[in-house]
Amino acid sequence: MSTPLWEARADLVVVGTGVAGLTAALRARELGLRVLVVTKAAIGDGNTRWAQGGVAVVLPGEHDAGDSVEAHVRDTLVAGAGLCDEDAVAAIIAGGPEAVRRLRERGAVFDPAPGGGLARTREGGHSAFRVVHAGGDATGAEVERALVAAASDSRVPVLEGHIAVDAVRTPLGAVCGLLVLDGNGVPGVLGASAVLLASGGLGQLYQATSNPEVATGDGLALALRAGAAAADVEFVQFHPTVLYTGRGARGRCPLVTEAVRGEGAVLVDATGARVMRGVHPLEDLAPRDVVSAAITRHLADAPGGVDDHVFLDATGIPDLATRFPTVHAACLAAGVDPSAQPIPVAPAAHFACGGVVSDVDGRTGVTGLYAAGEVARTGLHGANRLASNSLLEGLVVGTRTAEAVAADLAMGVLARGGGCASAALPVAPVADRDSLQRVMSRYAAIGRDAEGLAVVGSVLDLSTADRVLDTRQLVEDAALTVAARALIAAAAERTESRGCHVRTDFTERDDANWRRSQVVRLTPTGQPVLADPIAARGAA
Ligand code: SIN
């Protein structure tokens, strides 16, 4: 059964129920659009709810002396290691205060500061205390709770258990709907003038990740197949501190938020020596790529006889259990009392800094196709995302995208129904997931070289076969396959180390040759190839 058996219609179909998707759906609803949201899991099952640290934002009247929107922009550009788009950074960060105001209006409750206003913490790469948080370290959970409740109050229709397979397009290539599989694997078409991909990241490319099992790069693959471009895909951010639960950890590993270091915890090895001393002027609060790479180097030297984890000493934080209840509970569940013992931690795949090339209004260059949140590459993150800029991006770009869709509809640039080519389930290369995760973790994580990346390519070749994408598992595995191939193509080409892309055979940053974002497109046979790069726009 490869042709659609059922259909529905909306002005805007949103794929994904995290911060970007639900924010966009709510705004679209306010603007009078008929909106339909689809998610392959249950509404709250995405990555947003796992975010701990908070939302980075400079709130008027509440920031420290010396902090400003300009300082937040500066920190973002420094973390992005020369590849951010300065205009996108400025626009998204300037939109933060209004986005947080709207979110609070929708019911999200942030932690108050004792003296009034909102409590603020600091994370790696931030020059000021500007990260607002909720439930101590449960910011994502509160953001998701509030958005899900608001979507329910506003009667936003959500199709749970439906996976997006492919864009449906007009003969001229504009997107006019979405081919999905329902919970029973029955294909259907959601006709729409606009499709917004807000489907999150691709942490499941790796064996150990902070991402839930749904993070399989589906939106990236769908966009590439629809003719969109992706960029910066080689920059996968590894969070420096997920809870180490033993050799060979698999799947979602509990995060130990950077805010723990923001409040004074330090990284030590098994001998008690400080890992970040002498590595960077900000030491334990250096940008995330620097800390993850330093831990990886430290582990390679096997200090103190331990070669797969270090420790986060948070014993000096007096109110650890109340300030960081999620981290505290995860540690206790793993048999570690973080108030009395250092927490065993290791880096794990956390965030895709690249993605579908789109502007700050979500437009991708393919008429009718929009992207927002982690799946998108707006230029905010460059080669390494600044901590707590992702919820911010989802809120700001989610809102702007809904407004862009409404404007594009009003201008008559989107299809208004009809004219769609008939849709059938696509055939795509699918690799074995376990083999893929193993080689990606071994050869394409932190510390890559030409030889290892070639091994990934060979293993993918050997374990890949063309399949009709007629189950959720096949759609996900095809997405991981194309994402892995895109990543290794870009990583092999980038003969330098920059941000999250660390090459052991090209250890230096090479601004003379590499201040540009590599763009990936798909050939008609489904192979990712490098296309014309995007020159960096902004400070080095
Ligand atoms: C953290 O709390 O450390 C993660 C927050 C983020 O990824 O921005």
XYZ file of C-alpha atoms and ligand atoms in Angstrom:
548
model
C 0.000 0.000 0.000
C 2.050 2.963 -1.193
C -0.605 5.436 -2.317
C -2.496 7.653 0.152
C -5.821 6.324 1.413
C -7.051 9.337 3.343
C -6.674 13.110 3.343
C -7.235 16.280 5.336
C -6.568 19.942 4.651
C -5.271 23.033 6.435
C -3.603 26.336 5.568
C -0.533 25.395 7.587
C 0.633 21.932 8.608
C 3.214 21.992 11.401
C 5.468 18.966 11.898
C 6.561 18.743 15.519
C 5.193 19.702 18.913
C 8.247 21.191 20.601
C 8.816 24.850 21.368
C 9.082 26.021 17.738
C 6.168 23.987 16.400
C 3.647 24.789 19.112
C 4.673 28.455 19.239
C 4.134 28.688 15.480
C 0.831 26.819 15.639
C -0.496 29.087 18.388
C 0.516 32.253 16.548
C -0.932 30.920 13.276
C -4.188 30.246 15.064
C -4.219 33.806 16.456
C -3.739 35.059 12.902
C -6.788 33.142 11.752
C -5.027 30.360 9.823
C -6.412 26.831 9.752
C -3.563 24.949 11.329
C -2.950 21.240 11.825
C -0.067 19.840 13.864
C 1.400 16.362 13.373
C 3.819 14.480 15.567
C 5.071 10.947 15.245
C 4.891 10.429 19.008
C 2.699 11.913 21.739
C 2.399 15.690 21.974
C 4.907 16.154 24.798
C 7.460 13.567 23.667
C 9.901 15.843 21.825
C 13.247 17.233 22.892
C 11.967 20.514 24.345
C 10.893 19.008 27.641
C 14.426 17.761 28.326
C 15.996 21.225 28.109
C 17.301 22.149 31.525
C 19.344 25.361 31.680
C 16.852 27.906 30.424
C 16.190 30.673 27.954
C 19.009 33.132 27.290
C 17.464 36.587 27.133
C 18.292 40.122 28.224
C 15.077 41.389 29.786
C 14.468 45.127 29.904
C 14.904 46.509 33.413
C 16.136 43.196 34.821
C 19.657 42.672 33.510
C 22.957 43.184 35.293
C 24.881 46.398 34.869
C 27.108 45.765 31.868
C 24.792 43.263 30.224
C 22.876 44.178 27.102
C 21.388 42.727 23.943
C 24.665 43.702 22.259
C 26.660 41.664 24.798
C 24.385 38.668 24.206
C 24.934 39.073 20.449
C 28.698 39.275 21.034
C 28.754 36.102 23.146
C 26.711 34.272 20.495
C 29.124 35.315 17.746
C 32.166 34.273 19.788
C 30.628 30.865 20.542
C 29.683 30.454 16.861
C 33.392 30.601 15.935
C 33.115 32.845 12.904
C 30.214 31.147 11.110
C 27.165 32.925 12.520
C 25.054 35.155 10.324
C 25.289 38.410 12.247
C 21.951 39.751 10.968
C 20.152 36.581 12.014
C 21.830 36.676 15.427
C 20.830 40.307 15.971
C 17.222 39.718 14.857
C 16.650 36.594 16.948
C 18.256 37.935 20.098
C 16.412 41.247 19.799
C 13.164 39.242 19.598
C 13.867 37.455 22.879
C 12.185 39.763 25.403
C 8.917 39.886 23.449
C 9.004 36.110 22.914
C 9.448 35.465 26.637
C 6.702 37.968 27.452
C 4.306 36.099 25.115
C 5.308 32.743 26.573
C 4.608 33.958 30.102
C 1.277 35.307 28.900
C 0.570 31.778 27.648
C 1.137 30.468 31.143
C 4.811 29.567 31.506
C 6.093 30.289 35.009
C 9.773 31.176 35.427
C 11.650 31.077 38.725
C 11.467 34.406 40.556
C 14.515 36.189 41.969
C 14.400 36.838 45.736
C 14.536 40.606 45.195
C 11.852 40.676 42.456
C 11.965 40.000 38.736
C 13.201 36.673 37.371
C 16.075 34.580 38.703
C 18.945 34.356 36.223
C 21.832 31.945 35.900
C 24.926 31.706 33.743
C 26.133 29.001 31.371
C 29.195 28.354 29.244
C 30.152 31.233 26.937
C 27.842 33.801 28.564
C 29.512 36.918 29.912
C 26.582 37.673 32.235
C 23.840 36.052 34.307
C 21.071 36.188 31.706
C 19.569 32.690 31.506
C 16.045 32.612 32.952
C 14.851 29.240 34.151
C 11.859 27.349 35.502
C 11.480 24.642 38.125
C 15.199 25.080 38.897
C 16.522 22.936 36.066
C 13.233 21.971 34.410
C 12.854 24.885 32.007
C 12.043 22.797 28.941
C 9.417 20.830 30.837
C 7.696 24.047 31.930
C 7.883 25.599 28.449
C 6.401 22.436 26.922
C 3.718 22.171 29.614
C 2.607 25.745 29.032
C 2.565 25.416 25.238
C 0.701 22.094 25.275
C -1.898 23.573 27.638
C -2.233 26.688 25.471
C -2.606 24.552 22.327
C -5.324 22.549 24.019
C -7.100 25.722 25.241
C -6.922 27.175 21.734
C -8.183 23.895 20.246
C -5.194 23.481 17.956
C -5.759 20.077 16.312
C -2.854 17.711 16.878
C -2.477 14.363 15.100
C -0.356 12.236 17.397
C 1.336 9.073 16.192
C 1.526 10.324 12.592
C 4.938 10.458 10.956
C 5.727 12.904 8.157
C 7.224 10.971 5.247
C 7.564 13.341 2.323
C 6.494 16.722 1.016
C 3.811 16.699 -1.657
C 4.641 19.161 -4.397
C 3.134 20.885 -7.397
C 4.642 20.139 -10.823
C 6.666 23.378 -10.391
C 8.142 22.144 -7.108
C 6.179 24.197 -4.568
C 5.178 22.316 -1.446
C 1.410 21.833 -1.247
C 1.083 19.223 1.449
C 2.554 16.383 3.379
C 2.477 12.638 2.951
C 2.156 10.951 6.343
C 1.722 7.496 7.824
C -0.914 7.224 10.511
C -0.514 5.157 13.670
C -1.430 2.005 11.750
C 1.020 2.738 8.939
C -1.757 3.816 6.550
C -0.574 6.588 4.209
C -2.562 9.812 3.948
C -2.109 13.313 2.564
C -2.423 16.525 4.519
C -2.997 19.161 1.856
C -1.662 22.574 2.889
C -0.531 25.877 1.454
C 2.431 25.765 3.818
C 4.320 23.062 5.691
C 6.479 24.027 8.655
C 9.172 21.593 9.734
C 9.753 21.985 13.467
C 10.792 18.399 13.955
C 13.951 18.838 16.020
C 17.420 17.368 15.724
C 19.377 14.224 15.056
C 21.083 13.126 18.270
C 20.185 9.515 17.477
C 22.997 9.509 14.922
C 25.149 8.628 17.927
C 25.046 5.888 20.538
C 25.093 8.302 23.486
C 23.002 11.452 23.298
C 21.006 13.782 25.512
C 18.198 13.599 22.904
C 15.137 11.352 23.159
C 14.580 8.514 20.701
C 12.467 10.711 18.396
C 15.497 12.835 17.383
C 16.248 11.050 14.111
C 16.727 13.911 11.641
C 13.378 13.313 9.874
C 12.804 16.975 8.982
C 16.286 17.423 7.554
C 15.831 14.408 5.272
C 12.352 15.468 4.202
C 13.535 18.977 3.357
C 16.495 17.694 1.334
C 14.203 15.381 -0.621
C 11.888 18.346 -1.265
C 14.751 20.264 -2.888
C 15.803 22.448 0.053
C 19.431 23.013 1.019
C 21.071 22.169 4.340
C 24.156 23.827 5.798
C 26.563 23.538 8.731
C 25.564 19.891 9.218
C 29.101 18.929 10.263
C 28.634 20.959 13.458
C 26.978 18.609 15.943
C 27.359 19.952 19.438
C 28.381 17.524 22.169
C 27.181 18.546 25.606
C 30.145 18.305 27.975
C 28.245 16.787 30.872
C 25.695 14.035 30.586
C 25.508 11.640 33.488
C 27.911 8.759 32.937
C 26.030 5.567 33.714
C 28.615 3.010 32.701
C 30.600 1.887 29.704
C 28.602 1.571 26.482
C 25.731 3.914 27.467
C 23.021 3.935 24.786
C 20.118 6.199 23.928
C 19.087 9.253 25.928
C 21.533 9.974 28.733
C 20.380 12.324 31.538
C 21.729 15.830 31.117
C 23.650 17.600 33.865
C 22.903 21.196 32.990
C 25.729 23.654 32.403
C 24.019 25.884 34.926
C 25.513 23.590 37.599
C 28.899 24.907 36.490
C 27.335 28.375 36.272
C 26.651 28.089 39.991
C 30.176 26.993 40.843
C 30.693 23.279 40.086
C 34.013 22.331 38.480
C 35.224 19.491 36.267
C 37.884 17.252 37.778
C 39.491 13.983 36.755
C 39.851 10.846 38.836
C 42.894 12.306 40.591
C 40.982 15.475 41.498
C 42.920 17.611 38.987
C 40.904 20.424 37.359
C 40.147 19.588 33.718
C 39.591 23.155 32.490
C 42.444 24.863 34.340
C 44.730 26.567 31.824
C 42.567 25.546 28.852
C 40.505 28.740 28.443
C 40.229 32.044 30.319
C 36.634 31.197 31.323
C 37.785 27.768 32.602
C 34.681 25.664 33.416
C 32.434 28.265 31.815
C 34.186 28.254 28.445
C 31.904 27.718 25.412
C 30.554 24.217 25.172
C 32.680 23.080 22.214
C 35.833 24.043 24.104
C 34.808 22.152 27.236
C 33.712 19.004 25.368
C 36.916 18.939 23.330
C 39.034 19.495 26.453
C 37.343 16.591 28.251
C 37.854 14.369 25.206
C 41.560 15.268 25.063
C 41.887 14.716 28.791
C 40.269 11.294 28.491
C 42.578 10.341 25.635
C 45.471 10.906 28.044
C 43.684 8.703 30.612
C 44.448 10.760 33.724
C 44.058 8.841 36.927
C 43.462 5.619 35.041
C 39.931 6.575 33.933
C 39.454 6.957 30.210
C 35.744 7.284 29.557
C 34.466 9.869 32.031
C 35.469 12.727 34.270
C 33.668 14.170 37.285
C 31.661 17.274 38.023
C 32.241 18.373 41.573
C 29.067 20.153 42.664
C 29.476 19.410 46.364
C 30.084 23.117 47.087
C 26.577 24.129 45.903
C 24.571 24.372 49.144
C 21.020 24.075 47.771
C 21.782 21.574 44.994
C 18.661 19.428 45.552
C 16.262 22.366 45.321
C 18.120 24.434 42.713
C 18.690 21.420 40.411
C 15.953 18.901 41.272
C 16.099 17.085 37.898
C 19.859 16.592 38.028
C 19.682 15.623 41.686
C 17.013 12.978 41.048
C 18.875 11.537 38.025
C 22.065 11.257 40.078
C 20.295 9.558 42.976
C 18.663 7.132 40.541
C 22.149 6.282 39.281
C 23.408 5.735 42.828
C 25.348 9.004 43.136
C 24.645 11.562 45.867
C 25.750 14.797 44.152
C 25.758 16.771 47.421
C 28.482 14.489 48.773
C 30.200 12.917 45.739
C 31.479 14.240 42.394
C 29.095 13.337 39.552
C 30.558 11.064 36.834
C 30.018 12.790 33.480
C 31.005 12.467 29.810
C 30.252 14.381 26.597
C 27.319 13.195 24.451
C 25.654 14.342 21.229
C 23.298 17.181 22.083
C 22.387 19.645 19.331
C 22.550 20.024 15.552
C 23.944 23.508 14.951
C 23.243 23.178 11.239
C 20.115 22.115 9.403
C 17.724 23.238 6.712
C 18.862 26.589 5.318
C 16.183 29.097 6.258
C 15.859 32.741 7.151
C 14.674 34.126 10.474
C 11.108 33.964 9.138
C 11.411 30.249 8.485
C 11.467 30.499 4.676
C 13.604 27.777 3.109
C 13.775 28.822 -0.535
C 11.295 26.092 -1.514
C 7.897 27.745 -1.901
C 5.531 26.507 0.795
C 8.242 24.878 2.927
C 9.334 26.504 6.189
C 11.631 25.384 9.012
C 12.071 26.513 12.621
C 13.867 25.307 15.725
C 16.658 22.767 15.781
C 15.885 21.402 12.303
C 16.591 24.844 10.818
C 19.872 26.566 10.102
C 19.138 30.267 10.454
C 22.750 31.292 11.054
C 22.178 31.904 14.789
C 24.501 29.138 15.935
C 27.337 29.074 13.405
C 29.852 26.388 14.304
C 28.736 26.057 17.929
C 25.515 27.077 19.674
C 25.665 29.289 22.745
C 23.947 27.613 25.703
C 20.219 28.314 26.105
C 19.918 30.032 22.728
C 17.827 27.173 21.352
C 14.590 27.644 23.287
C 14.996 31.318 22.448
C 15.322 30.541 18.736
C 12.287 28.253 18.794
C 10.154 30.946 20.424
C 11.269 33.798 18.174
C 11.459 31.979 14.842
C 8.307 29.948 15.565
C 6.338 33.181 15.951
C 7.963 34.866 12.975
C 7.321 31.851 10.748
C 3.586 31.836 11.477
C 3.535 35.532 10.626
C 5.516 34.880 7.425
C 3.085 32.151 6.344
C 0.133 34.486 6.946
C 1.877 37.206 4.941
C 2.807 34.829 2.111
C -0.771 33.581 1.926
C -2.079 37.141 1.836
C 0.385 38.009 -0.946
C -0.842 35.029 -2.967
C 2.592 33.384 -3.228
C 1.425 30.047 -1.784
C -0.747 27.386 -3.361
C -4.362 27.652 -2.120
C -5.326 24.035 -2.674
C -5.390 21.937 -5.801
C -2.540 21.542 -8.275
C -0.699 18.927 -6.228
C 0.987 16.086 -8.031
C -0.207 12.683 -6.862
C 1.863 11.353 -3.997
C 3.355 7.918 -3.416
C 5.591 6.676 -0.650
C 9.211 7.368 -1.602
C 12.037 4.886 -2.031
C 15.245 5.914 -0.239
C 18.561 4.458 0.942
C 18.250 2.956 4.437
C 21.237 1.847 6.545
C 21.244 -0.444 9.542
C 20.783 1.881 12.540
C 23.005 0.036 14.956
C 25.971 -0.062 12.529
C 25.399 3.588 11.682
C 25.370 4.693 15.321
C 28.476 2.682 16.107
C 30.605 4.122 13.287
C 29.315 7.639 13.764
C 30.199 7.480 17.476
C 33.614 5.996 16.781
C 34.671 8.111 13.805
C 32.445 11.179 13.438
C 32.019 12.492 16.990
C 34.574 14.788 18.690
C 37.913 14.181 16.983
C 37.525 13.176 13.334
C 40.045 12.465 10.606
C 39.943 11.678 6.903
C 40.541 7.984 7.407
C 37.797 7.539 10.023
C 35.262 9.515 8.013
C 36.023 7.273 5.020
C 35.357 4.238 7.220
C 31.919 5.657 8.051
C 31.237 6.032 4.326
C 32.261 2.429 3.618
C 30.198 1.005 6.469
C 27.168 2.969 5.317
C 27.685 1.701 1.757
C 27.825 -1.880 2.976
C 24.803 -1.671 5.255
C 22.495 0.393 3.011
C 19.672 -0.800 0.775
C 16.925 1.080 -1.072
C 13.566 0.634 0.674
C 10.014 1.938 0.302
C 9.448 4.151 3.360
C 6.268 2.496 4.578
C 6.906 2.254 8.327
C 7.988 4.733 10.995
C 11.190 2.764 11.551
C 12.115 2.950 7.853
C 11.336 6.668 7.657
C 13.573 7.287 10.681
C 16.383 5.034 9.475
C 16.324 6.659 6.025
C 16.554 10.054 7.707
C 19.499 8.971 9.855
C 21.178 7.562 6.737
C 20.904 10.755 4.734
C 21.874 12.871 7.756
C 24.966 10.728 8.393
C 26.004 10.905 4.754
C 25.515 14.674 4.647
C 27.488 15.078 7.852
C 30.446 12.978 6.771
C 30.577 14.629 3.321
C 30.797 18.068 4.943
C 33.118 16.925 7.747
C 35.558 15.271 5.342
C 35.702 18.379 3.174
C 36.281 20.816 6.071
C 40.015 20.435 6.565
C 40.248 22.503 9.745
C 38.983 22.431 13.335
C 36.286 24.964 14.211
C 33.566 25.011 16.865
C 32.074 21.551 17.290
C 33.975 20.178 14.288
C 37.251 18.872 15.700
C 39.677 17.235 13.241
C 42.666 15.388 14.627
C 44.457 15.680 11.266
C 43.723 19.421 10.851
C 43.847 20.755 14.370
C 43.856 24.506 13.669
C 41.104 26.903 12.690
C 41.752 28.102 9.125
C 40.006 31.438 8.600
C 41.779 32.070 5.308
C 40.031 29.124 3.647
C 37.110 28.095 5.806
C 35.053 31.096 6.929
C 32.100 29.723 5.004
C 29.210 27.386 5.577
C 29.079 24.259 3.477
C 25.783 23.598 1.757
C 24.439 20.124 1.062
C 21.796 19.153 -1.470
C 20.448 15.797 -2.568
C 20.984 14.182 -5.975
C 17.946 12.551 -7.638
C 19.221 9.186 -6.366
C 19.227 10.446 -2.785
C 22.970 11.064 -2.319
C 23.978 14.235 -0.425
C 26.463 16.372 -2.373
C 28.176 19.631 -1.502
C 26.845 22.694 -3.335
C 27.888 26.365 -3.425
C 28.909 27.474 0.079
C 27.444 30.424 2.014
C 30.055 33.063 2.854
C 30.156 34.028 6.554
C 28.300 37.282 7.267
C 29.673 39.033 10.283
C 32.498 39.081 12.770
C 35.267 36.447 12.635
C 22.047 22.811 29.611
O 21.214 23.107 30.448
O 23.235 22.646 29.866
C 21.587 22.635 28.207
C 20.952 23.868 27.736
C 21.199 24.031 26.276
O 21.526 23.080 25.592
O 21.090 25.171 25.803
